[in-house]
Amino acid sequence: MEKLIQVKNIHSGYHKKEVLKNISFEIEEGEFLGIIGPNGSGKSTLLRSLSRVLRPLKGNIYYKGSDLYAIALNQIARDFSFVAQDTQVNFPFSVWEIVLMGRIPYLSRLQPQSAADLKAAKESMSITDTLKLAGRQLNDLSAGEKQMVIIAKAIAQEPKVLFLDEPTSHLDIGHQVKILNLLKGLNRDKKITVAMVLHDLNLAAEYCDRLILLDNGSVYKSGPPGEVLTYENIEEVYKTLVIVNKNPVSGNPHILLARKNIP
Ligand code: ADP
Ligand code: MG
């Protein structure tokens, strides 16, 4: 079977400044993929490149076997949903209005939302437990509530692929787990392929089927968490000492910081 997304020798960056160097990998349909790496290693740049937000300087990306840039934009707008790291909304939209915006790729010009659009929006708010926030303004919500609403909007779009950039940073552990469990459930029940940048290595180990570890714009290692999150790989890429144990419940790697002796 054709891979869902194929990345072939891409170089990406900004104003000719190359950030990603010669990256190749594939994403399978139904996969739950994590992208990890130190600050500035190019994780967000890679996610933007995969999702057609940022056109690579060189190389090709294929979606369902076709060149990503040869596919009609409205098709990509339906199939791909992108949750950015810090969503800012500079207008007092209500939560309901924000979630309905997820349906924009399905509307033709000046056409009001259909019953199916309203149903998809309501359902996504029900799954994310945000119906109770419907009348509130997005900017008045807590970080955890806000992130749930942004994810509700992304789900209302009924995407095939969901890209998320550090969806759980700034959230407490309860909200981190709530969001990742929700994404895992969508991946399993609605067969949404998930590609996500994660900052927290332990969350990445616990939730992702496969990890891509970036180092300075290149893929340092890719594979299941047990193969990628070894102390050798982490120490080399993050330049810090760690101890890698096994999570006693899941058997996944569990990373502990090891403080160097302070002189
Ligand atoms: P990460 O998400 O891993 O922290 P990024 O992909 O955001 O890394 O950044 C990788 C490099 O690209 C950094 O050197 C950063 O300064 C640069 N960069 C990121 N976004 C932009 C941008 N919009 N314009 C110019 N340079 C950028
Ligand atoms: Mg980033």
JSON list of N, CA and C in Angstrom, two decimals, residues 96-135:
[
{"chain": "A", "resi": 96, "resn": "TRP", "atom": "N", "xyz": [-17.97, 28.94, 20.19]},
{"chain": "A", "resi": 96, "resn": "TRP", "atom": "CA", "xyz": [-18.81, 28.33, 19.14]},
{"chain": "A", "resi": 96, "resn": "TRP", "atom": "C", "xyz": [-18.38, 28.81, 17.75]},
{"chain": "A", "resi": 97, "resn": "GLU", "atom": "N", "xyz": [-18.13, 30.13, 17.64]},
{"chain": "A", "resi": 97, "resn": "GLU", "atom": "CA", "xyz": [-17.71, 30.68, 16.34]},
{"chain": "A", "resi": 97, "resn": "GLU", "atom": "C", "xyz": [-16.35, 30.11, 15.91]},
{"chain": "A", "resi": 98, "resn": "ILE", "atom": "N", "xyz": [-15.47, 29.98, 16.88]},
{"chain": "A", "resi": 98, "resn": "ILE", "atom": "CA", "xyz": [-14.14, 29.44, 16.57]},
{"chain": "A", "resi": 98, "resn": "ILE", "atom": "C", "xyz": [-14.26, 28.00, 16.06]},
{"chain": "A", "resi": 99, "resn": "VAL", "atom": "N", "xyz": [-15.04, 27.20, 16.77]},
{"chain": "A", "resi": 99, "resn": "VAL", "atom": "CA", "xyz": [-15.15, 25.78, 16.38]},
{"chain": "A", "resi": 99, "resn": "VAL", "atom": "C", "xyz": [-15.80, 25.67, 14.99]},
{"chain": "A", "resi": 100, "resn": "LEU", "atom": "N", "xyz": [-16.79, 26.51, 14.74]},
{"chain": "A", "resi": 100, "resn": "LEU", "atom": "CA", "xyz": [-17.45, 26.49, 13.41]},
{"chain": "A", "resi": 100, "resn": "LEU", "atom": "C", "xyz": [-16.47, 26.84, 12.29]},
{"chain": "A", "resi": 101, "resn": "MET", "atom": "N", "xyz": [-15.45, 27.64, 12.62]},
{"chain": "A", "resi": 101, "resn": "MET", "atom": "CA", "xyz": [-14.45, 27.99, 11.59]},
{"chain": "A", "resi": 101, "resn": "MET", "atom": "C", "xyz": [-13.75, 26.74, 11.05]},
{"chain": "A", "resi": 102, "resn": "GLY", "atom": "N", "xyz": [-13.76, 25.68, 11.84]},
{"chain": "A", "resi": 102, "resn": "GLY", "atom": "CA", "xyz": [-13.20, 24.42, 11.37]},
{"chain": "A", "resi": 102, "resn": "GLY", "atom": "C", "xyz": [-13.93, 23.90, 10.13]},
{"chain": "A", "resi": 103, "resn": "ARG", "atom": "N", "xyz": [-15.16, 24.38, 9.89]},
{"chain": "A", "resi": 103, "resn": "ARG", "atom": "CA", "xyz": [-15.96, 23.91, 8.75]},
{"chain": "A", "resi": 103, "resn": "ARG", "atom": "C", "xyz": [-15.74, 24.75, 7.50]},
{"chain": "A", "resi": 104, "resn": "ILE", "atom": "N", "xyz": [-14.96, 25.81, 7.60]},
{"chain": "A", "resi": 104, "resn": "ILE", "atom": "CA", "xyz": [-14.78, 26.70, 6.45]},
{"chain": "A", "resi": 104, "resn": "ILE", "atom": "C", "xyz": [-14.35, 25.95, 5.18]},
{"chain": "A", "resi": 105, "resn": "PRO", "atom": "N", "xyz": [-13.46, 24.95, 5.26]},
{"chain": "A", "resi": 105, "resn": "PRO", "atom": "CA", "xyz": [-13.06, 24.27, 4.01]},
{"chain": "A", "resi": 105, "resn": "PRO", "atom": "C", "xyz": [-14.22, 23.57, 3.29]},
{"chain": "A", "resi": 106, "resn": "TYR", "atom": "N", "xyz": [-15.35, 23.40, 3.97]},
{"chain": "A", "resi": 106, "resn": "TYR", "atom": "CA", "xyz": [-16.48, 22.71, 3.34]},
{"chain": "A", "resi": 106, "resn": "TYR", "atom": "C", "xyz": [-17.51, 23.68, 2.77]},
{"chain": "A", "resi": 107, "resn": "LEU", "atom": "N", "xyz": [-17.35, 24.96, 3.05]},
{"chain": "A", "resi": 107, "resn": "LEU", "atom": "CA", "xyz": [-18.37, 25.93, 2.62]},
{"chain": "A", "resi": 107, "resn": "LEU", "atom": "C", "xyz": [-17.97, 26.54, 1.29]},
{"chain": "A", "resi": 108, "resn": "SER", "atom": "N", "xyz": [-18.94, 26.72, 0.40]},
{"chain": "A", "resi": 108, "resn": "SER", "atom": "CA", "xyz": [-18.63, 27.53, -0.77]},
{"chain": "A", "resi": 108, "resn": "SER", "atom": "C", "xyz": [-18.93, 28.98, -0.40]},
{"chain": "A", "resi": 109, "resn": "ARG", "atom": "N", "xyz": [-18.48, 29.86, -1.25]},
{"chain": "A", "resi": 109, "resn": "ARG", "atom": "CA", "xyz": [-18.56, 31.28, -0.94]},
{"chain": "A", "resi": 109, "resn": "ARG", "atom": "C", "xyz": [-19.99, 31.72, -0.57]},
{"chain": "A", "resi": 110, "resn": "LEU", "atom": "N", "xyz": [-20.12, 32.44, 0.50]},
{"chain": "A", "resi": 110, "resn": "LEU", "atom": "CA", "xyz": [-21.40, 33.02, 0.95]},
{"chain": "A", "resi": 110, "resn": "LEU", "atom": "C", "xyz": [-22.46, 31.98, 1.33]},
{"chain": "A", "resi": 111, "resn": "GLN", "atom": "N", "xyz": [-22.03, 30.75, 1.41]},
{"chain": "A", "resi": 111, "resn": "GLN", "atom": "CA", "xyz": [-23.00, 29.71, 1.75]},
{"chain": "A", "resi": 111, "resn": "GLN", "atom": "C", "xyz": [-23.06, 29.56, 3.28]},
{"chain": "A", "resi": 112, "resn": "PRO", "atom": "N", "xyz": [-24.24, 29.53, 3.86]},
{"chain": "A", "resi": 112, "resn": "PRO", "atom": "CA", "xyz": [-24.29, 29.34, 5.33]},
{"chain": "A", "resi": 112, "resn": "PRO", "atom": "C", "xyz": [-23.95, 27.90, 5.69]},
{"chain": "A", "resi": 113, "resn": "GLN", "atom": "N", "xyz": [-23.69, 27.69, 6.96]},
{"chain": "A", "resi": 113, "resn": "GLN", "atom": "CA", "xyz": [-23.37, 26.32, 7.39]},
{"chain": "A", "resi": 113, "resn": "GLN", "atom": "C", "xyz": [-24.59, 25.43, 7.22]},
{"chain": "A", "resi": 114, "resn": "SER", "atom": "N", "xyz": [-24.35, 24.20, 6.87]},
{"chain": "A", "resi": 114, "resn": "SER", "atom": "CA", "xyz": [-25.44, 23.22, 6.73]},
{"chain": "A", "resi": 114, "resn": "SER", "atom": "C", "xyz": [-25.65, 22.52, 8.07]},
{"chain": "A", "resi": 115, "resn": "ALA", "atom": "N", "xyz": [-26.70, 21.71, 8.11]},
{"chain": "A", "resi": 115, "resn": "ALA", "atom": "CA", "xyz": [-26.96, 20.92, 9.32]},
{"chain": "A", "resi": 115, "resn": "ALA", "atom": "C", "xyz": [-25.77, 20.02, 9.63]},
{"chain": "A", "resi": 116, "resn": "ALA", "atom": "N", "xyz": [-25.12, 19.51, 8.58]},
{"chain": "A", "resi": 116, "resn": "ALA", "atom": "CA", "xyz": [-23.96, 18.63, 8.79]},
{"chain": "A", "resi": 116, "resn": "ALA", "atom": "C", "xyz": [-22.80, 19.39, 9.43]},
{"chain": "A", "resi": 117, "resn": "ASP", "atom": "N", "xyz": [-22.64, 20.67, 9.04]},
{"chain": "A", "resi": 117, "resn": "ASP", "atom": "CA", "xyz": [-21.57, 21.49, 9.63]},
{"chain": "A", "resi": 117, "resn": "ASP", "atom": "C", "xyz": [-21.83, 21.71, 11.13]},
{"chain": "A", "resi": 118, "resn": "LEU", "atom": "N", "xyz": [-23.09, 22.04, 11.44]},
{"chain": "A", "resi": 118, "resn": "LEU", "atom": "CA", "xyz": [-23.43, 22.29, 12.85]},
{"chain": "A", "resi": 118, "resn": "LEU", "atom": "C", "xyz": [-23.26, 21.02, 13.68]},
{"chain": "A", "resi": 119, "resn": "LYS", "atom": "N", "xyz": [-23.62, 19.90, 13.07]},
{"chain": "A", "resi": 119, "resn": "LYS", "atom": "CA", "xyz": [-23.51, 18.61, 13.77]},
{"chain": "A", "resi": 119, "resn": "LYS", "atom": "C", "xyz": [-22.04, 18.29, 14.05]},
{"chain": "A", "resi": 120, "resn": "ALA", "atom": "N", "xyz": [-21.19, 18.50, 13.04]},
{"chain": "A", "resi": 120, "resn": "ALA", "atom": "CA", "xyz": [-19.75, 18.20, 13.23]},
{"chain": "A", "resi": 120, "resn": "ALA", "atom": "C", "xyz": [-19.16, 19.10, 14.31]},
{"chain": "A", "resi": 121, "resn": "ALA", "atom": "N", "xyz": [-19.57, 20.36, 14.33]},
{"chain": "A", "resi": 121, "resn": "ALA", "atom": "CA", "xyz": [-19.04, 21.30, 15.34]},
{"chain": "A", "resi": 121, "resn": "ALA", "atom": "C", "xyz": [-19.51, 20.87, 16.74]},
{"chain": "A", "resi": 122, "resn": "LYS", "atom": "N", "xyz": [-20.77, 20.53, 16.86]},
{"chain": "A", "resi": 122, "resn": "LYS", "atom": "CA", "xyz": [-21.31, 20.12, 18.17]},
{"chain": "A", "resi": 122, "resn": "LYS", "atom": "C", "xyz": [-20.63, 18.84, 18.65]},
{"chain": "A", "resi": 123, "resn": "GLU", "atom": "N", "xyz": [-20.47, 17.90, 17.73]},
{"chain": "A", "resi": 123, "resn": "GLU", "atom": "CA", "xyz": [-19.88, 16.63, 18.11]},
{"chain": "A", "resi": 123, "resn": "GLU", "atom": "C", "xyz": [-18.44, 16.82, 18.59]},
{"chain": "A", "resi": 124, "resn": "SER", "atom": "N", "xyz": [-17.70, 17.66, 17.89]},
{"chain": "A", "resi": 124, "resn": "SER", "atom": "CA", "xyz": [-16.30, 17.86, 18.29]},
{"chain": "A", "resi": 124, "resn": "SER", "atom": "C", "xyz": [-16.23, 18.57, 19.65]},
{"chain": "A", "resi": 125, "resn": "MET", "atom": "N", "xyz": [-17.21, 19.43, 19.93]},
{"chain": "A", "resi": 125, "resn": "MET", "atom": "CA", "xyz": [-17.23, 20.09, 21.24]},
{"chain": "A", "resi": 125, "resn": "MET", "atom": "C", "xyz": [-17.63, 19.11, 22.33]},
{"chain": "A", "resi": 126, "resn": "SER", "atom": "N", "xyz": [-18.47, 18.17, 21.97]},
{"chain": "A", "resi": 126, "resn": "SER", "atom": "CA", "xyz": [-18.87, 17.16, 22.96]},
{"chain": "A", "resi": 126, "resn": "SER", "atom": "C", "xyz": [-17.66, 16.27, 23.30]},
{"chain": "A", "resi": 127, "resn": "ILE", "atom": "N", "xyz": [-16.94, 15.83, 22.28]},
{"chain": "A", "resi": 127, "resn": "ILE", "atom": "CA", "xyz": [-15.77, 14.96, 22.51]},
{"chain": "A", "resi": 127, "resn": "ILE", "atom": "C", "xyz": [-14.72, 15.67, 23.36]},
{"chain": "A", "resi": 128, "resn": "THR", "atom": "N", "xyz": [-14.55, 16.96, 23.13]},
{"chain": "A", "resi": 128, "resn": "THR", "atom": "CA", "xyz": [-13.50, 17.71, 23.83]},
{"chain": "A", "resi": 128, "resn": "THR", "atom": "C", "xyz": [-14.01, 18.35, 25.12]},
{"chain": "A", "resi": 129, "resn": "ASP", "atom": "N", "xyz": [-15.29, 18.09, 25.44]},
{"chain": "A", "resi": 129, "resn": "ASP", "atom": "CA", "xyz": [-15.88, 18.62, 26.66]},
{"chain": "A", "resi": 129, "resn": "ASP", "atom": "C", "xyz": [-15.85, 20.15, 26.69]},
{"chain": "A", "resi": 130, "resn": "THR", "atom": "N", "xyz": [-16.14, 20.76, 25.54]},
{"chain": "A", "resi": 130, "resn": "THR", "atom": "CA", "xyz": [-16.09, 22.23, 25.46]},
{"chain": "A", "resi": 130, "resn": "THR", "atom": "C", "xyz": [-17.47, 22.84, 25.19]},
{"chain": "A", "resi": 131, "resn": "LEU", "atom": "N", "xyz": [-18.51, 21.99, 25.17]},
{"chain": "A", "resi": 131, "resn": "LEU", "atom": "CA", "xyz": [-19.86, 22.54, 24.91]},
{"chain": "A", "resi": 131, "resn": "LEU", "atom": "C", "xyz": [-20.24, 23.60, 25.95]},
{"chain": "A", "resi": 132, "resn": "LYS", "atom": "N", "xyz": [-19.78, 23.36, 27.18]},
{"chain": "A", "resi": 132, "resn": "LYS", "atom": "CA", "xyz": [-20.13, 24.29, 28.26]},
{"chain": "A", "resi": 132, "resn": "LYS", "atom": "C", "xyz": [-19.45, 25.66, 28.08]},
{"chain": "A", "resi": 133, "resn": "LEU", "atom": "N", "xyz": [-18.46, 25.72, 27.18]},
{"chain": "A", "resi": 133, "resn": "LEU", "atom": "CA", "xyz": [-17.75, 26.98, 26.96]},
{"chain": "A", "resi": 133, "resn": "LEU", "atom": "C", "xyz": [-18.29, 27.73, 25.74]},
{"chain": "A", "resi": 134, "resn": "ALA", "atom": "N", "xyz": [-19.30, 27.16, 25.07]},
{"chain": "A", "resi": 134, "resn": "ALA", "atom": "CA", "xyz": [-19.73, 27.65, 23.74]},
{"chain": "A", "resi": 134, "resn": "ALA", "atom": "C", "xyz": [-19.89, 29.17, 23.65]},
{"chain": "A", "resi": 135, "resn": "GLY", "atom": "N", "xyz": [-20.48, 29.78, 24.67]},
{"chain": "A", "resi": 135, "resn": "GLY", "atom": "CA", "xyz": [-20.77, 31.21, 24.60]},
{"chain": "A", "resi": 135, "resn": "GLY", "atom": "C", "xyz": [-19.63, 32.10, 25.08]}
]
